[in-house]
Coordinates of C-alpha atoms in Angstrom, one line a residue:
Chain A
X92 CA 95.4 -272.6 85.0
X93 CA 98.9 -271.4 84.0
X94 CA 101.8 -272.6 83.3
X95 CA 105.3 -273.1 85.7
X96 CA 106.1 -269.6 85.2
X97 CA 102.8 -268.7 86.0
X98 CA 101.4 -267.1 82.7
X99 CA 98.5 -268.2 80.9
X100 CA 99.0 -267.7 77.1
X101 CA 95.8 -265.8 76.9
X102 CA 93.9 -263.8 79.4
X103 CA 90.6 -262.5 78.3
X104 CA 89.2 -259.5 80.7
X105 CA 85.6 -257.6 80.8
X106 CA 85.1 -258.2 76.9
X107 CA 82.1 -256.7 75.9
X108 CA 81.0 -256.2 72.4
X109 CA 77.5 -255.0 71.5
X110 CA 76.1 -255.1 67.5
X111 CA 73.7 -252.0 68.2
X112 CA 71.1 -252.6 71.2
X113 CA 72.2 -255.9 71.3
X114 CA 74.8 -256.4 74.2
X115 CA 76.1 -260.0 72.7
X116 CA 79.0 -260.2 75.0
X117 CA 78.9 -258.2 78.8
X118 CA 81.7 -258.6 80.4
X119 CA 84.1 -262.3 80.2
X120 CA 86.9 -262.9 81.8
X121 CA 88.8 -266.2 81.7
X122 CA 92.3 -267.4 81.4
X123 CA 93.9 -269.9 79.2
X124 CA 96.9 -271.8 80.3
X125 CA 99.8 -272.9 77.7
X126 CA 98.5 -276.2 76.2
X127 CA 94.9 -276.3 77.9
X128 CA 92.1 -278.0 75.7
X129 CA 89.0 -275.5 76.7
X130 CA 85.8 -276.1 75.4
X131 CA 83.1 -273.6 75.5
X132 CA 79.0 -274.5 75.7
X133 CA 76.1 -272.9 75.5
X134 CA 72.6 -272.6 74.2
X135 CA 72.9 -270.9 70.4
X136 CA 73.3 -267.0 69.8
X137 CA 74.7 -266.7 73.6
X138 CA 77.6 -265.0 71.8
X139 CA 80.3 -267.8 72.1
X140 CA 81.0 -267.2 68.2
X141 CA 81.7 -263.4 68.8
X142 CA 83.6 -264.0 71.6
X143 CA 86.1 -266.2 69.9
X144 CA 86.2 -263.5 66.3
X145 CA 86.5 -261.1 69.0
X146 CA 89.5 -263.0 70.7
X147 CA 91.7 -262.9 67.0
X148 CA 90.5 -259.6 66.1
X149 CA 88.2 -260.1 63.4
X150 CA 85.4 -258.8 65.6
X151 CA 86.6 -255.5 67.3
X152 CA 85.5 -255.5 70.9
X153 CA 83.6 -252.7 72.2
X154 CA 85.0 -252.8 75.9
X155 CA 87.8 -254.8 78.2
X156 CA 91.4 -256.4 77.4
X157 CA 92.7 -259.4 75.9
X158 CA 96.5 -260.7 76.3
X159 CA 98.2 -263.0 74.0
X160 CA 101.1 -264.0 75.2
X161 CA 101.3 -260.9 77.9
X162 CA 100.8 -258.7 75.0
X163 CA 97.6 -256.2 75.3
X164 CA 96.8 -257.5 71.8
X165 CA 93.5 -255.2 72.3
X166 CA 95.6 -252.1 72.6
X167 CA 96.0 -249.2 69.8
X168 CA 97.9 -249.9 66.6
X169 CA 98.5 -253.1 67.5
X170 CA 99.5 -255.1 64.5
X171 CA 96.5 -257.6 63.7
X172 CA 97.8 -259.8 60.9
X173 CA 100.9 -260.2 63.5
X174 CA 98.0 -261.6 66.3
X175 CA 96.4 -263.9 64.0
X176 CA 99.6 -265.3 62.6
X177 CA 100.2 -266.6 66.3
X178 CA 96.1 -267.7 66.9
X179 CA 94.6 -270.2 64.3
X180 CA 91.0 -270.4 63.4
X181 CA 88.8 -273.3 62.3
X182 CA 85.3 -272.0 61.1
X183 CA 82.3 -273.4 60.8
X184 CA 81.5 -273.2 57.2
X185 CA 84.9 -274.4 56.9
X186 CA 85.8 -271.2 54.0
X187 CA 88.2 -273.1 51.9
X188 CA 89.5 -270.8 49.4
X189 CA 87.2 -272.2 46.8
X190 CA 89.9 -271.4 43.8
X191 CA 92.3 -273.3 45.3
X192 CA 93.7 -277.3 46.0
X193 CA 93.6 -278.5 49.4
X194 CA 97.9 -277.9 48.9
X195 CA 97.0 -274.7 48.0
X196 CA 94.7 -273.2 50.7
X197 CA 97.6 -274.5 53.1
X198 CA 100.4 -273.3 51.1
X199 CA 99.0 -269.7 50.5
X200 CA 99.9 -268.3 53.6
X201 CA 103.0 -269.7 53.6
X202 CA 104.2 -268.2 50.5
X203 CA 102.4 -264.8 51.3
X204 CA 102.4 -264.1 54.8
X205 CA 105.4 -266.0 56.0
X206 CA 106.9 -265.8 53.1
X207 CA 107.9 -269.1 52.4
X208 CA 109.9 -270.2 48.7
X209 CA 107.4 -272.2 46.8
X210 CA 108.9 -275.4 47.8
X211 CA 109.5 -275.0 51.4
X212 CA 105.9 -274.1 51.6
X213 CA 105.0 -277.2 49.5
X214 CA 106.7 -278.9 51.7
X215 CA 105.1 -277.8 55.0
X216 CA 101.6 -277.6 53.5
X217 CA 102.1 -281.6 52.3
X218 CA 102.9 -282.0 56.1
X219 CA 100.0 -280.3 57.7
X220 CA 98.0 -282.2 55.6
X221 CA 99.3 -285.5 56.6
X222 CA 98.9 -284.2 60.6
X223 CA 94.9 -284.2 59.3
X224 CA 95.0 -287.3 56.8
X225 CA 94.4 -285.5 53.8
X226 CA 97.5 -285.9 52.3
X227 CA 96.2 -288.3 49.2
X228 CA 93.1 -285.5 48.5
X229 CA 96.0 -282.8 48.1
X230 CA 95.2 -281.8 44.8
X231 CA 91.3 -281.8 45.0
X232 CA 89.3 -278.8 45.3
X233 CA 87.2 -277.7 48.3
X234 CA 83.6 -278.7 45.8
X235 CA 85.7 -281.9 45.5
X236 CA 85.6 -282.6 48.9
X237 CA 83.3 -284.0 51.8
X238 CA 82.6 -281.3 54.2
X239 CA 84.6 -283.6 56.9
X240 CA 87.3 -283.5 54.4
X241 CA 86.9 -280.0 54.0
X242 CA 87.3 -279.6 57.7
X243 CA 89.9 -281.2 57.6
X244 CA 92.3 -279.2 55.2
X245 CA 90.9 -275.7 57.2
X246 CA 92.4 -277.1 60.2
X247 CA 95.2 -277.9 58.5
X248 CA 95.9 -274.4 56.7
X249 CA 95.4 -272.6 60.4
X250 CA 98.2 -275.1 61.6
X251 CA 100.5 -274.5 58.4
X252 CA 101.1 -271.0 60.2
X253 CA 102.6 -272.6 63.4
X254 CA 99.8 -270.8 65.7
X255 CA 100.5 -271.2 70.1
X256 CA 96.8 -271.3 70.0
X257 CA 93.9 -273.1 67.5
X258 CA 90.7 -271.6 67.7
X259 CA 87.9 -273.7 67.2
X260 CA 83.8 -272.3 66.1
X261 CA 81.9 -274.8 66.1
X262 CA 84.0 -277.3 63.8
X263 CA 81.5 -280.2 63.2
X264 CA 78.5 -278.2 63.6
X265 CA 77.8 -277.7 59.7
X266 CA 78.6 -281.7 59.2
X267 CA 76.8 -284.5 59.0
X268 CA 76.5 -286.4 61.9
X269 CA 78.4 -289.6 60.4
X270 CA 81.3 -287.0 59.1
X271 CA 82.0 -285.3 62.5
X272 CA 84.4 -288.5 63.8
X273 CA 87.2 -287.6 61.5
X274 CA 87.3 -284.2 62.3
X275 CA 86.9 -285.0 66.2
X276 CA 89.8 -287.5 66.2
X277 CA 92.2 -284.6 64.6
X278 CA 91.4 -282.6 67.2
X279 CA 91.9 -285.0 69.7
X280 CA 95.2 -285.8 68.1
X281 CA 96.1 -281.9 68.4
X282 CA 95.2 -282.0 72.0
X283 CA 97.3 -284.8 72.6
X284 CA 100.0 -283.0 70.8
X285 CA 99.7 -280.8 73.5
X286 CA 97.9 -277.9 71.3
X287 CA 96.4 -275.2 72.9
X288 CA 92.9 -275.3 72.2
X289 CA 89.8 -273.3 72.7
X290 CA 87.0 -275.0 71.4
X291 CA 83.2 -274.1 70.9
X292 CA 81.1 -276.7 70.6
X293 CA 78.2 -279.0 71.0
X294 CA 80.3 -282.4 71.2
X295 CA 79.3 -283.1 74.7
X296 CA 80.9 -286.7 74.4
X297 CA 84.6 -284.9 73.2
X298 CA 83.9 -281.9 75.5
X299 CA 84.0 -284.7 78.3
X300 CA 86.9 -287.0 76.7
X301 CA 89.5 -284.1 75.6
X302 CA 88.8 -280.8 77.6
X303 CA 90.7 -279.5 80.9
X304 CA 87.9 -276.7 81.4
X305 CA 84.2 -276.5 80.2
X306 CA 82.8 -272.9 80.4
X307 CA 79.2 -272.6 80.0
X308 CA 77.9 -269.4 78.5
X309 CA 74.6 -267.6 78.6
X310 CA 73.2 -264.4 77.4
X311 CA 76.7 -263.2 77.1
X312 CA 78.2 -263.7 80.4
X313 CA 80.0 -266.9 81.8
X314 CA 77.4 -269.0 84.0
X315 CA 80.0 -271.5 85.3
X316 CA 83.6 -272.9 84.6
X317 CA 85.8 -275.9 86.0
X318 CA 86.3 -279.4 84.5
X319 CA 84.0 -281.3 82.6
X320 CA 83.2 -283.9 85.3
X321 CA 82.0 -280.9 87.6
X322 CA 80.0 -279.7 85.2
X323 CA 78.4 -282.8 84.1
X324 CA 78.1 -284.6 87.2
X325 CA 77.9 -282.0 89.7
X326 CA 77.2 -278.5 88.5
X327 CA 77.1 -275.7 90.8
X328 CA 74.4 -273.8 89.0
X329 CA 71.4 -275.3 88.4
X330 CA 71.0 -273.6 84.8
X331 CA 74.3 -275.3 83.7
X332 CA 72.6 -278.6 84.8
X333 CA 69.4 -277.7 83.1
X334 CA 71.5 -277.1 80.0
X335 CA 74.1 -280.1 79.7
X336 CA 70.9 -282.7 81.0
X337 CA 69.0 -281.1 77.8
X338 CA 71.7 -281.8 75.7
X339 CA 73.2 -284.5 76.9
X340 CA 69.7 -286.4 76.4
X341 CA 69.9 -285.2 72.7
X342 CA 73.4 -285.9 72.1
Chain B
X295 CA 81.2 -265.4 -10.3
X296 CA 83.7 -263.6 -12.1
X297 CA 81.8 -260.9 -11.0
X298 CA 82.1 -262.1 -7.2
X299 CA 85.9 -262.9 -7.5
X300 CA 86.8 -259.1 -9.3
X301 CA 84.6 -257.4 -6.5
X302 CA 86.1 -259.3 -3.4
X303 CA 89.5 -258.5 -5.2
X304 CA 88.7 -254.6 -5.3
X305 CA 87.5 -254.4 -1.4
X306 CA 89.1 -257.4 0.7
X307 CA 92.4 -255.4 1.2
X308 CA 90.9 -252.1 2.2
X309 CA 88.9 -254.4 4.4
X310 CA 91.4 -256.4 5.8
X311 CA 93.5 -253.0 7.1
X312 CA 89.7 -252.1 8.7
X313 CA 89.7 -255.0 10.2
X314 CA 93.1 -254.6 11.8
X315 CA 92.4 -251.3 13.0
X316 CA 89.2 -252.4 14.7
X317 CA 91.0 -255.0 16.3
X318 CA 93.3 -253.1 17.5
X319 CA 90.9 -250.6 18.9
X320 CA 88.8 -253.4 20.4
X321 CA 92.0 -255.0 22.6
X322 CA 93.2 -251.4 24.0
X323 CA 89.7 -250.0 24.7
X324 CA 89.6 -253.6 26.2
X325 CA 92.8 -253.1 28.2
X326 CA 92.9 -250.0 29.0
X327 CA 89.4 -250.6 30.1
X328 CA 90.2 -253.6 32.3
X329 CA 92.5 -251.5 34.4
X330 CA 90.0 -248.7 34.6
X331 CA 87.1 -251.4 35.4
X332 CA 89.1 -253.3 38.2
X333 CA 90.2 -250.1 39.6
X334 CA 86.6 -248.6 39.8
X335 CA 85.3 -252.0 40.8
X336 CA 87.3 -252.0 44.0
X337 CA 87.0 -248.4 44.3
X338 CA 83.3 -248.9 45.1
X339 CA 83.7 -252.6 46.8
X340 CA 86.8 -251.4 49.3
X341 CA 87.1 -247.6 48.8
X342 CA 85.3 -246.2 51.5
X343 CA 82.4 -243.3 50.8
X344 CA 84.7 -240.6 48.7
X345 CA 86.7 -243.1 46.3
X346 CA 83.3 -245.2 46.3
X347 CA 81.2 -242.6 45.1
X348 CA 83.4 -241.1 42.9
X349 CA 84.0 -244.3 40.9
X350 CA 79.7 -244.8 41.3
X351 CA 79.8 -241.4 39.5
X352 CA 82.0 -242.5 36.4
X353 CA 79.8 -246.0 35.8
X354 CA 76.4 -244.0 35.7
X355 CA 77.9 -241.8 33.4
X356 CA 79.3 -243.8 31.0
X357 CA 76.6 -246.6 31.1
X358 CA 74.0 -244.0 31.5
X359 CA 74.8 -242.4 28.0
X360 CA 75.3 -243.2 24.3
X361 CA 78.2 -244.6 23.0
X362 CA 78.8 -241.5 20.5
X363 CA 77.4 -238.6 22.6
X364 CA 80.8 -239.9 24.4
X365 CA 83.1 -239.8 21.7
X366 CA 81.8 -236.4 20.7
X367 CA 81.9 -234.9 23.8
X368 CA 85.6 -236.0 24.4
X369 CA 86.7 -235.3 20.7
X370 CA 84.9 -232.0 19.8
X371 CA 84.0 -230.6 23.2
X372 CA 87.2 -231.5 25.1
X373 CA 88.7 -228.7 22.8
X374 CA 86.7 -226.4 24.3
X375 CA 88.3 -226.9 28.0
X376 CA 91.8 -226.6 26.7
X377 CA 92.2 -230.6 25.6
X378 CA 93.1 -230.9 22.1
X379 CA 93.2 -234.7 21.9
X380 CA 94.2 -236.2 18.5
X381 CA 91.1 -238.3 16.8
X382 CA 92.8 -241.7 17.2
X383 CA 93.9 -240.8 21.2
X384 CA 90.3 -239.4 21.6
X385 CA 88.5 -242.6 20.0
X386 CA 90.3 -244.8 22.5
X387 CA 90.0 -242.9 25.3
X388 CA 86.0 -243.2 24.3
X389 CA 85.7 -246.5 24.2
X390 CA 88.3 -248.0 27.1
X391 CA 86.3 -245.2 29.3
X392 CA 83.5 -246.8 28.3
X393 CA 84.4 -250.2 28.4
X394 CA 85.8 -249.5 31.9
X395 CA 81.9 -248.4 32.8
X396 CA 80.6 -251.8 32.0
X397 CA 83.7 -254.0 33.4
X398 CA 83.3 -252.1 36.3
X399 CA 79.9 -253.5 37.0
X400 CA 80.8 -256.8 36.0
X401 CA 83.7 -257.5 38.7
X402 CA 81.7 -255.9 41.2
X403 CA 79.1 -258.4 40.9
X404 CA 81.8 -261.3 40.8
X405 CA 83.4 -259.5 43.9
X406 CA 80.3 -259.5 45.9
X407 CA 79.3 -263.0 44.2
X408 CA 82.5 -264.3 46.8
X409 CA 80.9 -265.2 50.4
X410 CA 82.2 -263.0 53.5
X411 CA 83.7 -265.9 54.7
X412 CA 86.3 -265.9 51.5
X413 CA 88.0 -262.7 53.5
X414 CA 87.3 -264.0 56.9
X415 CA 89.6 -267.0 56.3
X416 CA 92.0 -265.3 54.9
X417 CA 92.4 -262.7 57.5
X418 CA 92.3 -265.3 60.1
X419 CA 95.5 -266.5 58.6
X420 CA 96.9 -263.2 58.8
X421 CA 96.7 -261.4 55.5
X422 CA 96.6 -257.7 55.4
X423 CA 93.3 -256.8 53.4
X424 CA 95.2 -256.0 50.2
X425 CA 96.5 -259.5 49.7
X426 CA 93.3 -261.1 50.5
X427 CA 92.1 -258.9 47.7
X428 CA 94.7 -260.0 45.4
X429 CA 94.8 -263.8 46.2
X430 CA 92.0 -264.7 47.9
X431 CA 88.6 -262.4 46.5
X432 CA 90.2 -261.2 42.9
X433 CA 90.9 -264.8 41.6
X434 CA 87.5 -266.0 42.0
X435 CA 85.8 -262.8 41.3
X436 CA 87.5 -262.6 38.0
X437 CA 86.4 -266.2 37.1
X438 CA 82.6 -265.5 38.4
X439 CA 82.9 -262.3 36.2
X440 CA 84.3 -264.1 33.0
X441 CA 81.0 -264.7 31.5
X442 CA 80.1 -261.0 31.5
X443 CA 83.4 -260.2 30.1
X444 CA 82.8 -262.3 26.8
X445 CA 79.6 -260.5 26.3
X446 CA 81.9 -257.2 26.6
X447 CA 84.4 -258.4 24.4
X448 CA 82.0 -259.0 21.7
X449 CA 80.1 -255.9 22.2
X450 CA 83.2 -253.7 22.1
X451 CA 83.9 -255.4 18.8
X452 CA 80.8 -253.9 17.5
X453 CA 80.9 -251.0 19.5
X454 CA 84.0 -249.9 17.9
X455 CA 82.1 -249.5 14.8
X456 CA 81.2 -245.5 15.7
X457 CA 84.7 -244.1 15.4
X458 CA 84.6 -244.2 11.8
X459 CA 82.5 -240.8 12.4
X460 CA 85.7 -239.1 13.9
X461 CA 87.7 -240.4 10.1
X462 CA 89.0 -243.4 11.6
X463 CA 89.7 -245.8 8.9
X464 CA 88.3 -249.1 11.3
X465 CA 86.5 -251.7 9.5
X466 CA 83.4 -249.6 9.2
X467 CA 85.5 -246.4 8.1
X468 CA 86.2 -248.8 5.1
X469 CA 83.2 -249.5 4.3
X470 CA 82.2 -246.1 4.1
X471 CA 84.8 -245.4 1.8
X472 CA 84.0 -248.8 -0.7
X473 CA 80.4 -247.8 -0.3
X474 CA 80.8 -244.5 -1.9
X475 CA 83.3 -245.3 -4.3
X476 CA 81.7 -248.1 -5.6
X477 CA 77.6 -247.0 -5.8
X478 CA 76.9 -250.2 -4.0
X479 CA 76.5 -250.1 -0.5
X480 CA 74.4 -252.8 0.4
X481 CA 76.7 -255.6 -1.1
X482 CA 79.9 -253.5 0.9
X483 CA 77.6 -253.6 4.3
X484 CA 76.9 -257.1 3.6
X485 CA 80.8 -258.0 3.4
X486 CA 81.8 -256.1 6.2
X487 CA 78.8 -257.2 8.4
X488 CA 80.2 -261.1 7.6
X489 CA 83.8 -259.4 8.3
X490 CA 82.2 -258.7 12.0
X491 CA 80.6 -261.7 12.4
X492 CA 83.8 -263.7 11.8
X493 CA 85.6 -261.5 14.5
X494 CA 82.7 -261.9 17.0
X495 CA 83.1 -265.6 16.3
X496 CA 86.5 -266.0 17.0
X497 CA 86.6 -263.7 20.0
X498 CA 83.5 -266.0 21.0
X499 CA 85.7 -269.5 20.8
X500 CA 88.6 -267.9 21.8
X501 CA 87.0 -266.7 25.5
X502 CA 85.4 -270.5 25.5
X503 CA 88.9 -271.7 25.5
X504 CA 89.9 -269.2 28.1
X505 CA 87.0 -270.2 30.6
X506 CA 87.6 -274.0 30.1
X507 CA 91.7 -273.2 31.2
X508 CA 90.5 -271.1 34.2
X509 CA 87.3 -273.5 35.1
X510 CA 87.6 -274.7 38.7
X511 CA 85.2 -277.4 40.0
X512 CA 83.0 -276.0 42.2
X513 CA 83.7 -272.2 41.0
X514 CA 82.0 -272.1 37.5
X515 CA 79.5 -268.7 37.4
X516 CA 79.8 -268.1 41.2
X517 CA 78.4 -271.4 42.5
X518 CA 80.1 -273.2 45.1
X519 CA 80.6 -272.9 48.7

């Protein structure tokens, strides 16, 4: 689970986070090795969402560590728009900048976080959006869009910021079922690319095609880990096989 | 109609210079009141308790009370505290306070109108919370908030009207003056109140054009995900 020189590019240690009484999150510890596709599972509100806002700051963590890159990114006065230039996230709703063309929700932090000249970032943003085959929708806006297509451009415009690590919640889960393919195959494509992934999801079918790791989550703590054909085929816990037979009759 | 064409003669240039002063009044209490509006907007949106409550203050009050207890209280009772304020200076501090009240209110609304997930995204991209403001929130909360603002443009045109009590010579000023001069106030009040309605109008196509150049599919009146 790490790379030749031995470090993964994000460890995750004891997080904890609790919203009041609720503890969502007590105590996960995993590692993520430079270029590992990791997908997550789990039955709903098991915390896998907060865990991965948690893991780029937007959710601050009540307890533990997490390194990016050997960095203690959970420390004091550590810079967070610095983190989450270096960790891109893909949300569910998709939260395209609803003002804006697909170029534009790519360019935008381009221009005003890295600072690009309008060009350059014009440029880049036209790229990205080729990467996800949206290049010919570039001047539509996110209304104008299917929510595939939509998908689309928000993985593009976490990629425009050259992130070492794409987060992933839930991507297809707010799509319809015959719009989830085109997001899927970018992803794949990334994974290919040899993009660092960490991935929640319900995709059982891409969990087992793309992923190096599964981890299945409940009730905020990590039931079992290891690769997909373990988990499917011959899980050590009996509640992860409970889980992926439920849903891999469903799915 | 000779009648008609010597009496429009006698009070269409007083009325004209009212109407000049009104307008100007009406875009620098706008102005002035747009700053003061966004300010207190964000103030209570992103300002934390102190800075929140303290702008949540300034809207009660000024939406709370009557347009010309206001300009009273700032014009004769400022003096009284040590704050001389000349009557044109004290008029539109009135009215871009005022306005400011009411704008206030209406990019609030626009700025909670605009989903969590707006500043979500762009924090995840890493922008400090003042330039997601500014970029990301402000943009579409101004456009959600644009159909407010008409209505306060063309109030404020009206509203304007009470600072002829402090001897301002705006539109209604002038009409106080024909009025009296002339023993026929009903015809003057009849002129002037077509004078207003012809402002109103404009101001009313004029913002129609502005919404069509800043429409966005998706993004009219705070639809849209």
């Amino acid at each position: 689970m790490t790379d030749a020189n031995g470090k993964p590019i994000l460890r995750v240690e004891e997080l904890r986070k609790s919203f009041g009484d609720a503890q969502v999150l007590k105590g996960v510890t995993f590692e993520v090795a430079p270029r590992e596709v990791i997908v997550i599972v789990g039955p709903s509100g098991t915390g896998k969402s907060t865990m991965l806002q948690c893991i780029n700051l937007l959710i601050r963590p009540n307890g533990g560590h997490i390194w990016l890159e050997g960095q203690d990114i959970t420390a004091p006065r550590t810079n967070v728009d610095h983190v989450r230039q270096r960790m891109g996230m893909v949300f569910q709703e998709f939260n395209l900048f609803n003002h804006l063309t697909a170029l534009g929700n790519v360019s935008l932090g381009l221009t005003k976080v890295l600072g690009l000249h309008a060009d350059q970032a014009r440029k880049k943003a036209m790229w990205e959006l080729e990467r996800v085959g949206m290049a010919e929708h570039a001047s539509k806006y996110p209304a104008q869009l299917s929510g595939g297509q939509k998908q689309r451009v928000g993985i593009a415009r976490a990629l425009g910021m050259d992130p070492h690590l794409m987060l992933f919640d839930e991507p297809t889960s707010a799509l319809d079922p015959e719009l989830t393919g085109e997001v899927l195959s970018v992803m794949r494509k990334l994974a290919q690319e040899g993009m660092t992934m960490l991935v929640v999801s319900h995709e059982m079918s891409f969990a087992r095609e793309v992923a190096d790791r599964m981890i299945f989550m409940e009730h905020g703590v990590i039931i079992e880990e290891g690769p997909p054909d373990q988990l499917f085929d011959c899980p050590r816990q009996e509640r992860t096989h409970q889980f992926l037979g439920t849903i891999s009759l469903h799915g | 109609m000779a009648d008609i064409a010597a009496y429009l003669q006698r009070v269409v240039p007083s009325l004209l210079s009212g109407t000049w002063v009104t307008l100007q009044y009406t875009l620098l209490a706008l102005l002035l009141g747009f700053i003061l509006g966004l300010a207190a907007a964000l103030a209570r949106v992103y300002g934390g308790a102190w800075l929140g409550r303290g702008a949540g203050i300034y809207i009660a009050a000024f939406r709370g009370t009557p347009l010309l207890i206001q300009l009273f209280v700032i014009y004769y009772g400022l003096p009284d505290v040590g704050l001389t304020l000349p009557r044109f200076h004290a008029a539109l501090l009135t009215l871009a306070l005022n306005s400011g009240a009411y704008q206030a209110e209406y990019f609030r609304g626009g700025i909670q109108a605009i989903g969590a997930g707006q500043m979500l995204a762009a924090r995840a991209i890493g922008m400090s919370r003042t330039k997601a403001v500014r970029y990301v929130i402000l943009p579409q909360a101004l456009r959600v908030a644009l159909p407010s603002w008409s209505n306060e443009m063309v109030s404020m045109i009206k509203y304007t009207a009470v600072i002829f009590l402090v001897a301002i010579p705006d539109l209604m000023g002038q009409a106080k003056i024909l009025a009296s001069v002339y023993f026929d106030p009903i015809q003057v009040y009849l002129t002037v109140g077509l004078f207003y309605l012809v402002l109103v109008g404009a101001a009313t196509w004029l913002l129609r054009a502005v919404t069509r150049h800043f429409e966005i599919p998706g993004l009219a009146l705070g639809r849209g995900s």
